[in-house]
Amino acid sequence: MLPSAQIRDAVMAQKPDVGALFDALRAGSRDGDGITRDTYGAGEQFAHKLISAQADAMGLETRRDHAANLFMTLAGKDRSTPRLMTGSHLDSVANGGNFDGAAGVVAGLVAIKTLQRLGRQPDCDITSVAIRAEESVWFQVSYIGSRAAFGVLPAGALEARRVDTGRTLGEHMAECGADIDAVQRGVASLDAKSIKSFVELHIEQAPQLVEAGIPVAIGTGVPGNFRYPQVKIIGEYAHVGLPRRFRRDAVLAASDLAVGLDDIWKKNEAAGRPMAFTIGRFHTNPKEHALTKVAGEMTLSLDVRAYDKAHLSELEGTVLNLAREIGQRRGVQFELGARTAADVAPSHPAVATKLDAAAKALGVATMPLASPASHDTATFTVAGVPSAMLFVRNANGSHNPREAMDIDDFLQGAAVLTGWLAAEAIS
Ligand SMILES: [Zn+2]
């Protein structure tokens, strides 16, 4: 056991170093007001080098796997016993914020440094991982790095093209030192049985902790989703003078869908069943649309998420029924296109309970919080690793340059992470 006061003091003493590390991350990936650490590109590569150098300076073992994920390990007394893991991703969206992802990797290093400073060797290995390619905006594929680590990335994903360069995931990975052949064959660098538990610290992406006045939350789970990235609604182009009853208007059909989904969300929320839907793209065809034409085509993307498997599949049925009903009523055709999905990943109750106990011992105020977003933790959970998340209060959301996490809040989160590791591995 390590006294909580010692943990707290040793974590807080790292404030200047932590500030300097976040500043260095920002300086090397600055892009306008924000930062860009592009997935399997120059930005992510820079961050991996910086963090790897930090781990070297701390005397940790570093290892890169076939997908170029970076594992930084403090050796335990018994190296054959299942390890404790923490970490997050280092990539970002374009012109994003400095803390989404990176906070979890830095927190892992802070926790390990704390144990080093207190001169305590853990019973088992403790590994902080810098995961590749979590941000699905670049290749429109989710959890690339973590799924490749568990050997469950579909081989076809390597053909996905990056939205800006037009080059394949395979090409980008190879440039960053990955072994594409091994990724293709589904080689695994992580095995669920060799990981005792995994905890990912992440900034909150909504203002719920700001609203509650609480610095840290313990995640209750990562939502599952189903996605239709490219829905087409086909109606009929017509002259602006066409009377209403003859129209097959794709814009009105798409609008009915959006408003109908919002209605479904409102009803679910009122019934205490958390969910979310997002139409991120919503557009007519610029080659054909015009001021004086009824639009005969709409394209939109749809992401629907929920925290319960049965609820999610019920929602999918409701959404498809809605589309069918609108199609009949408006005389349009819904072409749903490709579908992708991710499993619901509830936090492991025992891990969440231990995080709660660590926070209480340290005097850090926490609350339970359902994650609004997707995280690599879901891959660990689905693989069978007992996992949970910590969220740190953050104003202005994430995926934008105005994301604002107070370093003191971050250190409170890192202290909870350290307290959990110490309770698990310091005898
Ligand atoms: Zn993230």
Coordinates of C-alpha atoms and ligand atoms in Angstrom, one line a residue:
M1 CA 0.0 0.0 0.0
L2 CA 1.0 3.6 -0.6
P3 CA -0.3 6.3 1.6
S4 CA -2.7 8.6 -0.4
A5 CA -1.0 11.7 0.8
Q6 CA 2.3 10.6 -0.7
I7 CA 0.6 9.8 -4.0
R8 CA -1.1 13.1 -4.2
D9 CA 2.0 15.1 -3.4
A10 CA 4.2 13.2 -5.9
V11 CA 1.6 13.7 -8.6
M12 CA 1.1 17.4 -7.9
A13 CA 4.9 18.0 -7.8
Q14 CA 4.9 17.1 -11.5
K15 CA 2.8 20.1 -12.5
P16 CA 5.7 22.0 -14.2
D17 CA 6.9 18.9 -16.2
V18 CA 3.4 18.1 -17.3
G19 CA 2.8 21.6 -18.5
A20 CA 6.0 21.6 -20.4
L21 CA 5.2 18.2 -22.0
F22 CA 1.7 19.4 -23.2
D23 CA 3.4 22.6 -24.5
A24 CA 5.9 20.6 -26.4
L25 CA 3.1 18.4 -27.9
R26 CA 1.2 21.6 -28.9
A27 CA 4.3 23.3 -30.3
G28 CA 5.2 20.4 -32.6
S29 CA 1.7 19.9 -34.0
R30 CA 0.3 23.5 -34.2
D31 CA -2.1 24.2 -37.0
G32 CA -3.7 27.6 -37.0
D33 CA -5.5 28.1 -33.7
G34 CA -5.4 24.4 -32.9
I35 CA -3.3 21.3 -33.5
T36 CA -3.3 18.6 -36.1
R37 CA -1.8 15.1 -35.4
D38 CA -3.0 13.3 -38.5
T39 CA -3.5 9.5 -38.2
Y40 CA -0.4 7.6 -39.6
G41 CA 0.9 11.0 -40.8
A42 CA 3.5 13.6 -39.8
G43 CA 1.5 14.9 -36.8
E44 CA 0.9 11.6 -35.1
Q45 CA 4.5 10.5 -35.9
F46 CA 5.8 13.6 -34.2
A47 CA 3.8 12.9 -31.0
H48 CA 5.0 9.3 -30.9
K49 CA 8.6 10.4 -31.1
L50 CA 8.2 12.9 -28.4
I51 CA 6.4 10.5 -26.0
S52 CA 8.8 7.7 -26.8
A53 CA 11.8 10.0 -25.9
Q54 CA 10.0 10.9 -22.6
A55 CA 9.6 7.2 -21.8
D56 CA 13.3 6.6 -22.6
A57 CA 14.3 9.4 -20.2
M58 CA 12.2 7.7 -17.5
G59 CA 14.1 4.4 -18.1
L60 CA 11.0 2.5 -19.3
E61 CA 11.0 -0.4 -21.7
T62 CA 9.6 0.8 -25.0
R63 CA 8.2 -1.5 -27.7
R64 CA 6.4 -0.9 -31.0
D65 CA 4.1 -3.5 -32.4
H66 CA 3.2 -4.4 -36.0
A67 CA 0.7 -1.5 -36.1
A68 CA 3.3 1.0 -34.7
N69 CA 1.4 1.3 -31.4
L70 CA 3.9 2.3 -28.6
F71 CA 4.1 0.3 -25.3
M72 CA 6.0 1.9 -22.4
T73 CA 6.5 -0.5 -19.5
L74 CA 7.7 -0.2 -15.9
A75 CA 8.9 -3.7 -15.1
G76 CA 7.2 -5.4 -12.2
K77 CA 8.6 -7.9 -9.7
D78 CA 6.9 -10.8 -11.4
R79 CA 7.0 -10.3 -15.2
S80 CA 4.9 -13.3 -16.0
T81 CA 1.8 -12.2 -14.2
P82 CA -0.9 -10.3 -16.1
R83 CA -0.1 -6.6 -16.4
L84 CA -2.0 -3.5 -15.6
M85 CA -2.5 -1.2 -18.6
T86 CA -3.4 2.4 -19.2
G87 CA -3.1 4.9 -22.0
S88 CA -5.0 6.4 -24.9
H89 CA -4.4 7.7 -28.5
L90 CA -2.0 10.4 -29.8
D91 CA -3.7 11.3 -33.1
S92 CA -6.2 14.2 -33.4
V93 CA -8.8 15.5 -35.8
A94 CA -7.6 18.3 -38.1
N95 CA -7.3 21.6 -36.3
G96 CA -8.3 19.9 -33.0
G97 CA -7.3 20.4 -29.4
N98 CA -4.2 19.4 -27.6
F99 CA -5.7 17.2 -24.9
D100 CA -8.1 14.8 -26.7
G101 CA -6.2 11.5 -26.5
A102 CA -2.8 12.9 -25.4
A103 CA -4.1 13.5 -21.9
G104 CA -4.5 9.7 -21.3
V105 CA -1.0 8.9 -22.6
V106 CA 0.6 11.6 -20.4
A107 CA -1.5 10.5 -17.4
G108 CA 0.0 7.0 -17.8
L109 CA 3.5 8.4 -17.7
V110 CA 2.7 10.7 -14.7
A111 CA 1.3 7.6 -12.8
I112 CA 4.4 5.6 -13.5
K113 CA 6.8 8.4 -12.7
T114 CA 5.0 8.8 -9.3
L115 CA 5.7 5.2 -8.5
Q116 CA 9.3 5.6 -9.5
R117 CA 9.7 8.7 -7.4
L118 CA 8.2 6.9 -4.4
G119 CA 10.8 4.2 -5.0
R120 CA 8.2 1.4 -5.3
Q121 CA 8.4 -1.5 -7.8
P122 CA 5.0 -2.9 -8.7
D123 CA 4.2 -6.5 -8.3
C124 CA 3.3 -6.8 -12.0
D125 CA 4.3 -4.9 -15.2
I126 CA 2.6 -1.5 -15.7
T127 CA 2.3 -0.4 -19.3
S128 CA 1.2 2.9 -20.7
V129 CA 0.2 2.6 -24.3
A130 CA 0.1 5.3 -27.0
I131 CA -2.4 3.9 -29.4
R132 CA -2.5 4.7 -33.1
A133 CA -5.3 5.9 -35.2
E134 CA -8.3 6.4 -32.9
E135 CA -9.8 9.3 -34.8
S136 CA -12.0 7.8 -37.4
V137 CA -12.3 11.0 -39.5
W138 CA -9.1 10.3 -41.4
F139 CA -9.8 6.8 -42.8
Q140 CA -13.5 6.5 -41.7
V141 CA -12.6 3.3 -39.9
S142 CA -12.8 3.2 -36.1
Y143 CA -10.3 1.9 -33.6
I144 CA -7.6 1.1 -36.1
G145 CA -4.6 0.9 -33.8
S146 CA -6.3 -0.9 -30.9
R147 CA -8.1 -3.4 -33.1
A148 CA -4.9 -4.1 -35.0
A149 CA -3.2 -4.7 -31.6
F150 CA -5.8 -7.4 -30.7
G151 CA -5.6 -8.8 -34.3
V152 CA -9.2 -8.0 -35.1
L153 CA -8.9 -5.2 -37.6
P154 CA -10.7 -6.4 -40.8
A155 CA -8.0 -6.9 -43.5
G156 CA -10.2 -4.8 -45.9
A157 CA -9.6 -1.8 -43.7
L158 CA -6.0 -1.5 -45.1
E159 CA -7.6 -0.4 -48.4
A160 CA -9.5 2.5 -46.8
R161 CA -8.2 5.8 -48.3
R162 CA -7.3 8.8 -46.1
V163 CA -9.9 11.6 -46.8
D164 CA -7.2 14.2 -47.5
T165 CA -4.3 12.3 -49.2
G166 CA -6.4 9.7 -51.1
R167 CA -3.7 7.1 -50.2
T168 CA -4.5 3.8 -48.5
L169 CA -4.3 3.0 -44.8
G170 CA -1.8 0.3 -45.7
E171 CA 0.5 2.8 -47.4
H172 CA 0.3 5.3 -44.5
M173 CA 0.9 2.6 -41.9
A174 CA 4.0 1.3 -43.8
E175 CA 5.5 4.8 -43.8
C176 CA 5.2 4.9 -40.0
G177 CA 7.0 1.7 -39.6
A178 CA 4.1 -0.8 -39.4
D179 CA 4.3 -4.4 -40.6
I180 CA 1.4 -4.5 -43.1
D181 CA 1.8 -8.1 -43.7
A182 CA 1.3 -8.9 -40.0
V183 CA -1.7 -6.5 -39.8
Q184 CA -3.2 -8.3 -42.8
R185 CA -2.7 -11.7 -41.2
G186 CA -4.5 -10.6 -38.0
V187 CA -1.4 -11.0 -35.8
A188 CA -2.1 -9.8 -32.2
S189 CA 0.4 -7.9 -30.1
L190 CA -2.0 -7.9 -27.1
D191 CA -3.7 -10.9 -25.5
A192 CA -6.7 -10.2 -23.2
K193 CA -5.5 -12.9 -20.8
S194 CA -2.2 -11.2 -20.2
I195 CA -3.9 -7.9 -19.2
K196 CA -5.3 -7.7 -15.7
S197 CA -7.2 -4.5 -16.3
F198 CA -7.1 -1.4 -18.6
V199 CA -8.1 2.2 -17.6
E200 CA -8.1 5.0 -20.1
L201 CA -8.1 8.6 -18.9
H202 CA -9.7 11.1 -21.4
I203 CA -10.9 14.6 -21.4
E204 CA -14.7 14.9 -21.3
Q205 CA -16.1 16.0 -24.6
A206 CA -19.3 17.6 -23.2
P207 CA -19.7 20.2 -20.4
Q208 CA -21.4 17.9 -17.9
L209 CA -18.5 18.0 -15.4
V210 CA -18.2 21.8 -15.8
E211 CA -22.0 22.0 -15.1
A212 CA -21.7 19.7 -12.0
G213 CA -18.6 21.5 -10.7
I214 CA -16.7 18.2 -10.4
P215 CA -13.2 17.6 -11.7
V216 CA -13.2 13.9 -12.5
A217 CA -15.7 11.3 -13.6
I218 CA -15.7 7.5 -13.6
G219 CA -17.0 6.3 -16.9
T220 CA -20.0 3.9 -16.9
G221 CA -19.5 2.7 -20.4
V222 CA -18.6 3.5 -24.0
P223 CA -21.7 3.6 -26.3
G224 CA -22.0 1.2 -29.2
N225 CA -23.1 2.6 -32.6
F226 CA -24.4 1.8 -36.0
R227 CA -23.4 4.1 -38.9
Y228 CA -24.6 4.7 -42.4
P229 CA -21.8 6.9 -43.7
Q230 CA -23.4 7.5 -47.1
V231 CA -27.2 7.5 -47.2
K232 CA -28.7 8.6 -50.5
I233 CA -32.3 9.7 -50.9
I234 CA -33.4 9.6 -54.5
G235 CA -36.5 11.6 -55.5
E236 CA -37.1 13.4 -58.8
Y237 CA -35.6 16.6 -60.1
A238 CA -38.4 18.9 -61.2
H239 CA -39.2 22.4 -62.2
V240 CA -39.8 24.9 -59.3
G241 CA -43.3 25.4 -60.6
L242 CA -44.4 21.8 -60.0
P243 CA -47.4 21.6 -57.7
R244 CA -46.8 20.0 -54.3
R245 CA -48.8 16.9 -54.9
F246 CA -46.6 15.9 -57.9
R247 CA -43.3 16.4 -56.1
R248 CA -40.8 13.7 -55.0
D249 CA -38.7 16.1 -53.0
A250 CA -35.5 14.6 -51.6
V251 CA -34.8 17.7 -49.4
L252 CA -38.1 17.4 -47.6
A253 CA -37.7 13.6 -47.1
A254 CA -34.2 14.2 -45.6
S255 CA -35.6 16.9 -43.4
D256 CA -38.4 14.6 -42.2
L257 CA -35.8 12.0 -41.3
A258 CA -33.8 14.6 -39.3
V259 CA -36.8 15.9 -37.4
G260 CA -38.2 12.4 -36.9
L261 CA -34.8 11.2 -35.4
D262 CA -34.8 14.2 -33.1
D263 CA -38.3 13.2 -31.9
I264 CA -37.1 9.7 -31.3
W265 CA -34.2 11.1 -29.2
K266 CA -36.5 13.4 -27.2
K267 CA -38.8 10.5 -26.4
N268 CA -35.9 8.2 -25.4
E269 CA -34.4 11.0 -23.2
A270 CA -37.7 11.5 -21.5
A271 CA -37.9 7.8 -20.8
G272 CA -34.4 7.9 -19.2
R273 CA -32.8 5.9 -22.1
P274 CA -29.6 7.7 -23.1
M275 CA -28.8 7.7 -26.9
A276 CA -27.6 10.2 -29.5
F277 CA -27.8 10.6 -33.2
T278 CA -25.8 12.8 -35.5
I279 CA -26.2 13.7 -39.1
G280 CA -22.7 15.0 -39.8
R281 CA -23.2 15.6 -43.6
F282 CA -26.4 16.7 -45.2
H283 CA -26.3 18.0 -48.8
T284 CA -27.9 18.2 -52.2
N285 CA -25.8 17.3 -55.3
P286 CA -23.8 20.4 -56.2
K287 CA -23.6 19.3 -59.8
E288 CA -27.4 19.3 -60.2
H289 CA -29.0 21.5 -57.5
A290 CA -30.2 24.9 -58.4
L291 CA -32.4 27.7 -57.1
T292 CA -35.2 26.8 -59.5
K293 CA -35.2 23.0 -59.2
V294 CA -36.9 20.6 -56.8
A295 CA -34.0 18.5 -55.5
G296 CA -34.0 14.9 -56.7
E297 CA -31.1 13.7 -54.6
M298 CA -29.8 14.2 -51.0
T299 CA -26.8 12.6 -49.4
L300 CA -26.4 12.4 -45.6
S301 CA -24.4 10.5 -43.0
L302 CA -25.9 8.9 -39.9
D303 CA -24.4 7.9 -36.6
V304 CA -26.7 6.5 -33.9
R305 CA -25.3 5.5 -30.5
A306 CA -26.6 4.0 -27.3
Y307 CA -25.3 2.2 -24.2
D308 CA -27.3 -1.0 -24.3
K309 CA -27.1 -3.6 -27.0
A310 CA -30.9 -4.4 -27.1
H311 CA -31.7 -0.6 -27.1
L312 CA -29.3 -0.1 -30.0
S313 CA -30.9 -2.8 -32.1
E314 CA -34.4 -1.5 -31.2
L315 CA -33.3 1.9 -32.4
E316 CA -32.0 0.6 -35.6
G317 CA -35.4 -1.0 -36.3
T318 CA -37.1 2.3 -35.5
V319 CA -34.8 4.3 -37.8
L320 CA -35.3 1.9 -40.7
N321 CA -39.1 2.0 -40.2
L322 CA -39.0 5.8 -40.2
A323 CA -37.1 5.8 -43.5
R324 CA -39.6 3.3 -45.0
E325 CA -42.5 5.4 -43.9
I326 CA -41.0 8.7 -45.3
G327 CA -40.1 6.9 -48.5
Q328 CA -43.7 5.9 -49.1
R329 CA -45.2 9.2 -48.1
R330 CA -42.8 11.3 -50.1
G331 CA -42.4 9.0 -53.1
V332 CA -38.6 8.8 -52.6
Q333 CA -36.1 5.9 -52.4
F334 CA -33.7 5.5 -49.5
E335 CA -30.4 3.9 -50.5
L336 CA -28.7 3.3 -47.2
G337 CA -25.3 2.3 -48.6
A338 CA -22.6 0.7 -46.4
R339 CA -23.3 0.0 -42.7
T340 CA -20.7 -0.2 -40.0
A341 CA -21.2 -0.9 -36.3
A342 CA -19.4 -1.0 -33.0
D343 CA -20.4 -3.0 -29.9
V344 CA -21.6 -1.4 -26.7
A345 CA -18.8 -1.5 -24.1
P346 CA -20.0 -1.1 -20.5
S347 CA -17.3 -0.4 -17.9
H348 CA -16.3 -3.4 -15.8
P349 CA -18.1 -2.9 -12.4
A350 CA -15.1 -4.1 -10.3
V351 CA -12.7 -1.7 -12.1
A352 CA -15.1 1.2 -11.7
T353 CA -15.5 0.4 -8.0
K354 CA -11.7 0.4 -7.5
L355 CA -11.4 3.7 -9.3
D356 CA -14.1 5.1 -7.0
A357 CA -12.3 3.8 -3.9
A358 CA -9.0 5.4 -5.1
A359 CA -10.7 8.7 -5.7
K360 CA -12.3 8.6 -2.2
A361 CA -9.0 7.8 -0.6
L362 CA -7.4 10.8 -2.3
G363 CA -10.3 13.1 -1.6
V364 CA -10.9 13.7 -5.3
A365 CA -14.6 14.4 -6.0
T366 CA -16.0 12.3 -8.8
M367 CA -19.3 11.4 -10.4
P368 CA -20.4 8.5 -12.7
L369 CA -20.7 9.5 -16.3
A370 CA -21.7 7.8 -19.5
S371 CA -19.2 8.6 -22.2
P372 CA -20.7 10.6 -25.1
A373 CA -18.1 9.4 -27.5
S374 CA -16.3 6.3 -28.8
H375 CA -12.9 5.3 -27.2
D376 CA -10.3 2.6 -27.6
T377 CA -11.4 1.3 -24.2
A378 CA -14.3 -0.3 -26.2
T379 CA -11.8 -2.5 -28.0
F380 CA -10.3 -3.7 -24.8
T381 CA -13.7 -4.4 -23.3
V382 CA -14.9 -6.3 -26.3
A383 CA -11.7 -8.3 -26.3
G384 CA -12.5 -9.4 -22.7
V385 CA -10.2 -7.1 -20.7
P386 CA -11.8 -5.7 -17.5
S387 CA -11.8 -2.0 -18.4
A388 CA -13.1 1.4 -17.3
M389 CA -12.5 5.1 -18.1
L390 CA -11.7 8.3 -16.2
F391 CA -12.9 11.6 -17.6
V392 CA -11.4 15.0 -16.8
R393 CA -13.4 18.2 -16.7
N394 CA -13.0 20.2 -19.9
A395 CA -14.7 23.3 -21.2
N396 CA -15.8 23.9 -24.8
G397 CA -15.9 20.2 -25.8
S398 CA -13.2 18.6 -27.9
H399 CA -12.2 18.2 -31.6
N400 CA -11.8 21.9 -31.7
P401 CA -9.0 24.4 -30.8
R402 CA -10.9 25.9 -27.8
E403 CA -10.9 22.7 -25.8
A404 CA -9.7 23.8 -22.3
M405 CA -8.6 21.4 -19.6
D406 CA -7.2 22.8 -16.4
I407 CA -3.8 21.1 -15.5
D408 CA -4.9 20.9 -11.8
D409 CA -8.0 18.9 -12.9
F410 CA -5.8 16.7 -15.1
L411 CA -3.5 16.0 -12.1
Q412 CA -6.5 15.1 -10.0
G413 CA -7.5 12.5 -12.6
A414 CA -3.9 11.3 -12.9
A415 CA -3.8 10.9 -9.1
V416 CA -6.9 8.7 -9.2
L417 CA -5.2 6.6 -11.9
T418 CA -2.1 6.3 -9.8
G419 CA -4.0 5.5 -6.7
W420 CA -5.8 2.7 -8.6
L421 CA -2.5 1.3 -9.9
A422 CA -0.9 1.5 -6.5
A423 CA -3.8 -0.3 -4.9
E424 CA -3.6 -3.0 -7.5
A425 CA 0.1 -3.5 -7.7
I426 CA 2.0 -2.1 -4.7
S427 CA 2.1 -4.6 -1.9
Ligands
ZN1 ZN -10.1 10.8 -28.0

